[in-house]
Tab-separated table of N, CA and C and ligand atoms in Angstrom:
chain	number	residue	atom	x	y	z
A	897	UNK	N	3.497	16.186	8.954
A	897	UNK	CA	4.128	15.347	7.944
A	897	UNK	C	4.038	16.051	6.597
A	898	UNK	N	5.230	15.909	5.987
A	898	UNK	CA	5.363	16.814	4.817
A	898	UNK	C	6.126	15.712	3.606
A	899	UNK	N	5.236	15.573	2.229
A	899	UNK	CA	5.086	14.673	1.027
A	899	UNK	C	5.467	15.185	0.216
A	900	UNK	N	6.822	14.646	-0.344
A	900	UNK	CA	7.613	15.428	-1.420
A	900	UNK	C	6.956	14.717	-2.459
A	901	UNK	N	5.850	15.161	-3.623
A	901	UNK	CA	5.194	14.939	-4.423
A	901	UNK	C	6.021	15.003	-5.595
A	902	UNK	N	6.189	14.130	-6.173
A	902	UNK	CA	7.284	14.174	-7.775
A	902	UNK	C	7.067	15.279	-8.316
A	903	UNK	N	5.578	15.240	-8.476
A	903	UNK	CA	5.271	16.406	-9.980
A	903	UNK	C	5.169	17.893	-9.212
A	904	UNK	N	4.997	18.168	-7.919
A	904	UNK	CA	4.833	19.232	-6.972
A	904	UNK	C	5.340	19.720	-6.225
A	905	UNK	N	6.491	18.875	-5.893
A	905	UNK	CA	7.540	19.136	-4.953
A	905	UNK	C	6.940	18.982	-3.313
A	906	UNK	N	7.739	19.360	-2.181
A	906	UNK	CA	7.062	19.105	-0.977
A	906	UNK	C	5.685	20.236	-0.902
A	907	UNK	N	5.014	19.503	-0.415
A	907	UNK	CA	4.105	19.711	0.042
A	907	UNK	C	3.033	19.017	1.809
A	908	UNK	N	2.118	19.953	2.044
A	908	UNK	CA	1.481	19.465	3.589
A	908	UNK	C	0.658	18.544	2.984
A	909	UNK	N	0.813	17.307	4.290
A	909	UNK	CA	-0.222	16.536	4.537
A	909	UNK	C	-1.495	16.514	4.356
A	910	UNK	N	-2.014	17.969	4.549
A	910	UNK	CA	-3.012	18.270	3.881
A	910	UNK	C	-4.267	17.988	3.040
A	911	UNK	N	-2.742	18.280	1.716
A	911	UNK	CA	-3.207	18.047	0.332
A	911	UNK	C	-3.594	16.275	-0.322
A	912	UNK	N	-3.008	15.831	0.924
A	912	UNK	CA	-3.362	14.137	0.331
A	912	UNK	C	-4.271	13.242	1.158
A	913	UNK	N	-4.133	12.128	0.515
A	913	UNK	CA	-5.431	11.047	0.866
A	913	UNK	C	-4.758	10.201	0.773
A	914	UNK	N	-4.668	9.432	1.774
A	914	UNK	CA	-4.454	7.840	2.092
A	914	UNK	C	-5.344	7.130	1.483
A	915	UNK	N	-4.561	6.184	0.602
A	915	UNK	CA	-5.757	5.312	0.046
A	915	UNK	C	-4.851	3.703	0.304
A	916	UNK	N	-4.434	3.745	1.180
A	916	UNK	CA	-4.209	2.204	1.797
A	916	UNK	C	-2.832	1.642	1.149
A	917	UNK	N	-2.913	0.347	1.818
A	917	UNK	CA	-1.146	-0.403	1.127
A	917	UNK	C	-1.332	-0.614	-0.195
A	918	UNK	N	-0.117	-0.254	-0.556
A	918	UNK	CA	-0.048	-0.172	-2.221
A	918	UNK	C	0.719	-1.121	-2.724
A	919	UNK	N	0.717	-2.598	-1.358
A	919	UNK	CA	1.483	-3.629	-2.124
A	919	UNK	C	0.301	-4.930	-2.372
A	920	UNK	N	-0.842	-5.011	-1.559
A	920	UNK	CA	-2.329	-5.622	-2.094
A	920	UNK	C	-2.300	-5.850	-3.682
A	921	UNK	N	-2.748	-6.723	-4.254
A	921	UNK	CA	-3.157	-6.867	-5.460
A	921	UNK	C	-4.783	-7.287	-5.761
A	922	UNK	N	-5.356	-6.540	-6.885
A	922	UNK	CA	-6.935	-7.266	-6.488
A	922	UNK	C	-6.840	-8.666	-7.232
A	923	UNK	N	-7.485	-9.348	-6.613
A	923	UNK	CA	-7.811	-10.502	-7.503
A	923	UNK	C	-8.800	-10.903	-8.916
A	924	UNK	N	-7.992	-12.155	-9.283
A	924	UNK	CA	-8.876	-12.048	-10.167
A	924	UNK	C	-10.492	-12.553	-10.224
A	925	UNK	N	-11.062	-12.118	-11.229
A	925	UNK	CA	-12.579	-12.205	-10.636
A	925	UNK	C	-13.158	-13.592	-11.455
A	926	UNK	N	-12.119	-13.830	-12.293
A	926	UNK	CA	-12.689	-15.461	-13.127
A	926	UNK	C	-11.800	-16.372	-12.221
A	927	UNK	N	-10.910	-16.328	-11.484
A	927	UNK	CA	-10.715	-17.208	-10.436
A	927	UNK	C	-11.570	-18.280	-9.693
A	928	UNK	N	-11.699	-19.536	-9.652
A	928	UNK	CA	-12.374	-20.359	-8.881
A	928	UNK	C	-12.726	-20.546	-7.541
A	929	UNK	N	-11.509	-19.688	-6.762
A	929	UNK	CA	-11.570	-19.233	-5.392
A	929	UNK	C	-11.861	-17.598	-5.375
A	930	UNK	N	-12.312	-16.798	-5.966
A	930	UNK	CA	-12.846	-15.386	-6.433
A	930	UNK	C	-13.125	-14.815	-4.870
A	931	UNK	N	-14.024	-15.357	-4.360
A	931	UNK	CA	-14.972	-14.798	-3.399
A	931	UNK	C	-14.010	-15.144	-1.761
A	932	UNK	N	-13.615	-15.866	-1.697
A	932	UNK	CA	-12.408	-15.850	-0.597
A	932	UNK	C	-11.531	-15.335	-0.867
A	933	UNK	N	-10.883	-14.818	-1.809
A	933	UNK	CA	-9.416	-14.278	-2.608
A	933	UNK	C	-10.577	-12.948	-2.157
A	934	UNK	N	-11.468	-12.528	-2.637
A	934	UNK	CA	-11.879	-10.884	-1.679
A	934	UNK	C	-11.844	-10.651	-0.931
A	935	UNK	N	-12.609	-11.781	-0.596
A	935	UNK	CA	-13.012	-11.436	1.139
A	935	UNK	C	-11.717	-11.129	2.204
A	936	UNK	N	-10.610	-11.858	1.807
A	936	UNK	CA	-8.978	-11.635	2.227
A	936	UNK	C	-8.602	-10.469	1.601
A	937	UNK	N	-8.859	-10.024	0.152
A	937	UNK	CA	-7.979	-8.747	-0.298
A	937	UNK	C	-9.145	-7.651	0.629
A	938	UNK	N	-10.182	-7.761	0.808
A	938	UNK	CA	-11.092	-6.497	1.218
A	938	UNK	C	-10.885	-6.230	2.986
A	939	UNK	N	-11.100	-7.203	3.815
A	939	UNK	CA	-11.091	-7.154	4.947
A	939	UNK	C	-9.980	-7.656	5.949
A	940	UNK	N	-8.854	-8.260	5.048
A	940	UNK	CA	-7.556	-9.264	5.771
A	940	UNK	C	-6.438	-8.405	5.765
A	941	UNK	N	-5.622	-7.706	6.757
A	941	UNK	CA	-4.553	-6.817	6.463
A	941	UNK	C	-4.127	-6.886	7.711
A	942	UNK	N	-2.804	-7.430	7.398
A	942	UNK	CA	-1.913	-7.140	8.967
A	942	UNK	C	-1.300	-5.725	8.810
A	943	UNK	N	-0.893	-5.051	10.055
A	943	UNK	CA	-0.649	-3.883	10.160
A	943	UNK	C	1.032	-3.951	11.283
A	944	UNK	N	2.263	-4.551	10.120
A	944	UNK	CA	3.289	-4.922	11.189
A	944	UNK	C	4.045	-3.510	11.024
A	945	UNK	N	4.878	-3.242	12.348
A	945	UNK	CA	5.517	-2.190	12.521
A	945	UNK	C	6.582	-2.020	11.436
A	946	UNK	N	7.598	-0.551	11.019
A	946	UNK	CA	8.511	-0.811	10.234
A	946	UNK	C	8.114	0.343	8.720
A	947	UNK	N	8.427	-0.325	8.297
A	947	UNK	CA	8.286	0.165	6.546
A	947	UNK	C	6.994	-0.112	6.367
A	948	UNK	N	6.292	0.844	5.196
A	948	UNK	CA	5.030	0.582	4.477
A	948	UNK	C	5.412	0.946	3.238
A	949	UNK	N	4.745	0.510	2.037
A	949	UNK	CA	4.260	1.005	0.870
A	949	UNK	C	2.956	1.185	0.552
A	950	UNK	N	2.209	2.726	0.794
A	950	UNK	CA	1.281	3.201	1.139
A	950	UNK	C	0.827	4.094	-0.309
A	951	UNK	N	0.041	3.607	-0.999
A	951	UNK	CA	-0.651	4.588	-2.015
A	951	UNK	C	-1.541	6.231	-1.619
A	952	UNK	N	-1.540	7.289	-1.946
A	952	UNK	CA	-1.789	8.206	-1.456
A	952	UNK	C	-2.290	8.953	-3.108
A	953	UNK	N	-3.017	9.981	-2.473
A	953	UNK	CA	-3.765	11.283	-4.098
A	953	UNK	C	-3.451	12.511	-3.554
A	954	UNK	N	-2.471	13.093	-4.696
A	954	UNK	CA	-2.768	14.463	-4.367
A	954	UNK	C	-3.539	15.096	-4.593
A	955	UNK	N	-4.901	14.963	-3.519
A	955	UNK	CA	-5.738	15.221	-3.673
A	955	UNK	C	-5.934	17.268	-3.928
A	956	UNK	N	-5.060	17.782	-3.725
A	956	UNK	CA	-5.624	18.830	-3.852
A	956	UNK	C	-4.022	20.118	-4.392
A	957	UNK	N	-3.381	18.859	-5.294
A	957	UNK	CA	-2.501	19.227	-5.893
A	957	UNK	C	-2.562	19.054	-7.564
A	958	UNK	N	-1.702	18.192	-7.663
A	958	UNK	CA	-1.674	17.600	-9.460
A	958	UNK	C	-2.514	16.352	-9.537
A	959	UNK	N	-3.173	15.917	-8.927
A	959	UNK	CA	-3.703	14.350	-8.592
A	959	UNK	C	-3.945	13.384	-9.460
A	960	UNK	N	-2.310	13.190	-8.627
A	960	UNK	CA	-1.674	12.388	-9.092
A	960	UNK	C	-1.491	10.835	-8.208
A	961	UNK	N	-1.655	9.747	-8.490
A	961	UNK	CA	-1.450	8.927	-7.725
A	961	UNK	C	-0.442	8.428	-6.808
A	962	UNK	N	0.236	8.170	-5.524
A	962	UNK	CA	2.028	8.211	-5.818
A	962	UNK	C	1.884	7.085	-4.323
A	963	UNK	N	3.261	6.627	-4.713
A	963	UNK	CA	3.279	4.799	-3.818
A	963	UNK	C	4.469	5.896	-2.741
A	964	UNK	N	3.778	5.650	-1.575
A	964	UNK	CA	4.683	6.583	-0.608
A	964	UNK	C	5.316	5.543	0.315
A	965	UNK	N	6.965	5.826	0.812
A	965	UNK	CA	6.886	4.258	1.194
A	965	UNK	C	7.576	4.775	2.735
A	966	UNK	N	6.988	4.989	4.369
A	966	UNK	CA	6.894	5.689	5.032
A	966	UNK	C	7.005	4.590	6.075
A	967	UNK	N	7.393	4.810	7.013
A	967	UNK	CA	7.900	4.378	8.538
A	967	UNK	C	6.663	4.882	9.446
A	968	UNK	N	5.718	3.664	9.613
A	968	UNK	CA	4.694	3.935	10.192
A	968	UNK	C	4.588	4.454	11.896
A	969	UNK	N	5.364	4.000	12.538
A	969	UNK	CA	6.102	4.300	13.607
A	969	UNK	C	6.975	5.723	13.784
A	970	UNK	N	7.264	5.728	12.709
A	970	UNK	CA	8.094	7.392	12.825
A	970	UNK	C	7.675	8.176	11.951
A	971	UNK	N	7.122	7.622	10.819
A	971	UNK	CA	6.321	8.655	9.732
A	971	UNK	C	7.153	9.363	8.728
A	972	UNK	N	8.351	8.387	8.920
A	972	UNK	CA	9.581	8.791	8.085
A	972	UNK	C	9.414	8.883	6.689
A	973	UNK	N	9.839	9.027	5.900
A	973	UNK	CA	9.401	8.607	4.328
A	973	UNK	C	10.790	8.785	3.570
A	974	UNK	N	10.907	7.684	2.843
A	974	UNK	CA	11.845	6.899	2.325
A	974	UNK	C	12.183	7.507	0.975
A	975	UNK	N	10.732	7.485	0.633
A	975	UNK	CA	10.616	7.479	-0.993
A	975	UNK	C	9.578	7.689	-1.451
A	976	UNK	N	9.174	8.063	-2.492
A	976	UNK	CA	7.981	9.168	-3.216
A	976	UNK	C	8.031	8.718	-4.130
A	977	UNK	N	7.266	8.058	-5.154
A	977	UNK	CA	6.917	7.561	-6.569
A	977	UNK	C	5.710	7.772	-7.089
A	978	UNK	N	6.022	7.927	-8.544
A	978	UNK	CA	4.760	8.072	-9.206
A	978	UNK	C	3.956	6.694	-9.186
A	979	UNK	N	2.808	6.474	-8.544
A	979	UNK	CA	2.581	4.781	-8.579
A	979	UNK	C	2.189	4.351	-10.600
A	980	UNK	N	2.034	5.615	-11.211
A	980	UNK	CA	2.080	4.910	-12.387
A	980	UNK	C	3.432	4.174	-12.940
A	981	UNK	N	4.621	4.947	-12.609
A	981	UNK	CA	6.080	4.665	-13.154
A	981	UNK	C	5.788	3.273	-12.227
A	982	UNK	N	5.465	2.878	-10.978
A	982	UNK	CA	5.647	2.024	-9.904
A	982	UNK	C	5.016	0.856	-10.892
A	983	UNK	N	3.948	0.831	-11.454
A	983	UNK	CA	3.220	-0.223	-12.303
A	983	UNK	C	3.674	-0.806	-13.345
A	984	UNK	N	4.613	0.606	-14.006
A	984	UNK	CA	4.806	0.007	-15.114
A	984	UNK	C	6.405	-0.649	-15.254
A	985	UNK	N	6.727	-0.094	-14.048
A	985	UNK	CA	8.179	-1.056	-13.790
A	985	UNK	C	8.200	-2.603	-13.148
A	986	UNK	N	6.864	-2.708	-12.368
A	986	UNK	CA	6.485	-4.005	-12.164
A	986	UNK	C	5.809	-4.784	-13.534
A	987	UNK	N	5.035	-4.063	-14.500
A	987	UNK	CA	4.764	-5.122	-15.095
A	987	UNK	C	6.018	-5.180	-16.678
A	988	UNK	N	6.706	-4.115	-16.407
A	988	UNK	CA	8.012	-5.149	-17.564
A	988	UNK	C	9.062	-5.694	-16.746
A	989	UNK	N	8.682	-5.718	-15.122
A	989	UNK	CA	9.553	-6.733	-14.412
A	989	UNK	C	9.027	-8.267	-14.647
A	990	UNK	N	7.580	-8.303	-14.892
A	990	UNK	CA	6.768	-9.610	-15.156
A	990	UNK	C	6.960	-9.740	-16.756
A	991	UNK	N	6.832	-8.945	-17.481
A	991	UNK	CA	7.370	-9.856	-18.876
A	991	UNK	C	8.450	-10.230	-18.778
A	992	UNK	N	9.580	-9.794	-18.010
A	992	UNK	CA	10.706	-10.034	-18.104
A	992	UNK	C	10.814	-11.674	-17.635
A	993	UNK	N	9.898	-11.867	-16.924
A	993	UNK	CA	10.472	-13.243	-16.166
A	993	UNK	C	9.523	-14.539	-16.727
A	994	UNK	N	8.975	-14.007	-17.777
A	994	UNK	CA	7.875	-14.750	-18.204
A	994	UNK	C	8.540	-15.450	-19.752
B	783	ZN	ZN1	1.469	16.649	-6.932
């Protein structure tokens, strides 16, 4: 499997690290339900066939963070993002609606 890295261009499997679904959110920790809202974000994850949005490090490139969004079943990959651009387009998607 080969990761076309924004800032690096393609590169081997190698060079990166899976660091899990990159559509999870952590919770918040002044929340009243805090400790079940973890215990679900830490240990609760369905694993359905299809599409993922999978956070990954180039670990041994520019390391850089990047939201990889890959066909777990075929290992296809869709799309390559910087997960910072990925954040910050979600959160002026949330001022927007606010
Ligand atoms: Zn890179």
């Amino acid at each position: 499997m080969r990761i076309a890295c924004p800032y690096c261009g393609e590169r081997s499997l190698d060079e990166f690290l899976y660091s899990g679904d990159a559509t999870v959110k952590r919770p918040d920790f002044a929340s009243p339900t805090a400790t079940e809202e973890f215990v679900s974000y830490v240990y609760e994850r369905t694993n359905p066939p299809g599409m993922h949005r999978e956070l990954w490090y180039h670990a041994a490139g520019c390391h850089a963070w990047l939201v990889v969004t890959r066909g777990v079943a075929t290992h296809q990959i869709t799309s390559v993002e910087a997960a910072r651009e990925v954040a910050l387009k979600e959160k002026s998607a949330t001022k927007d609606t606010k």
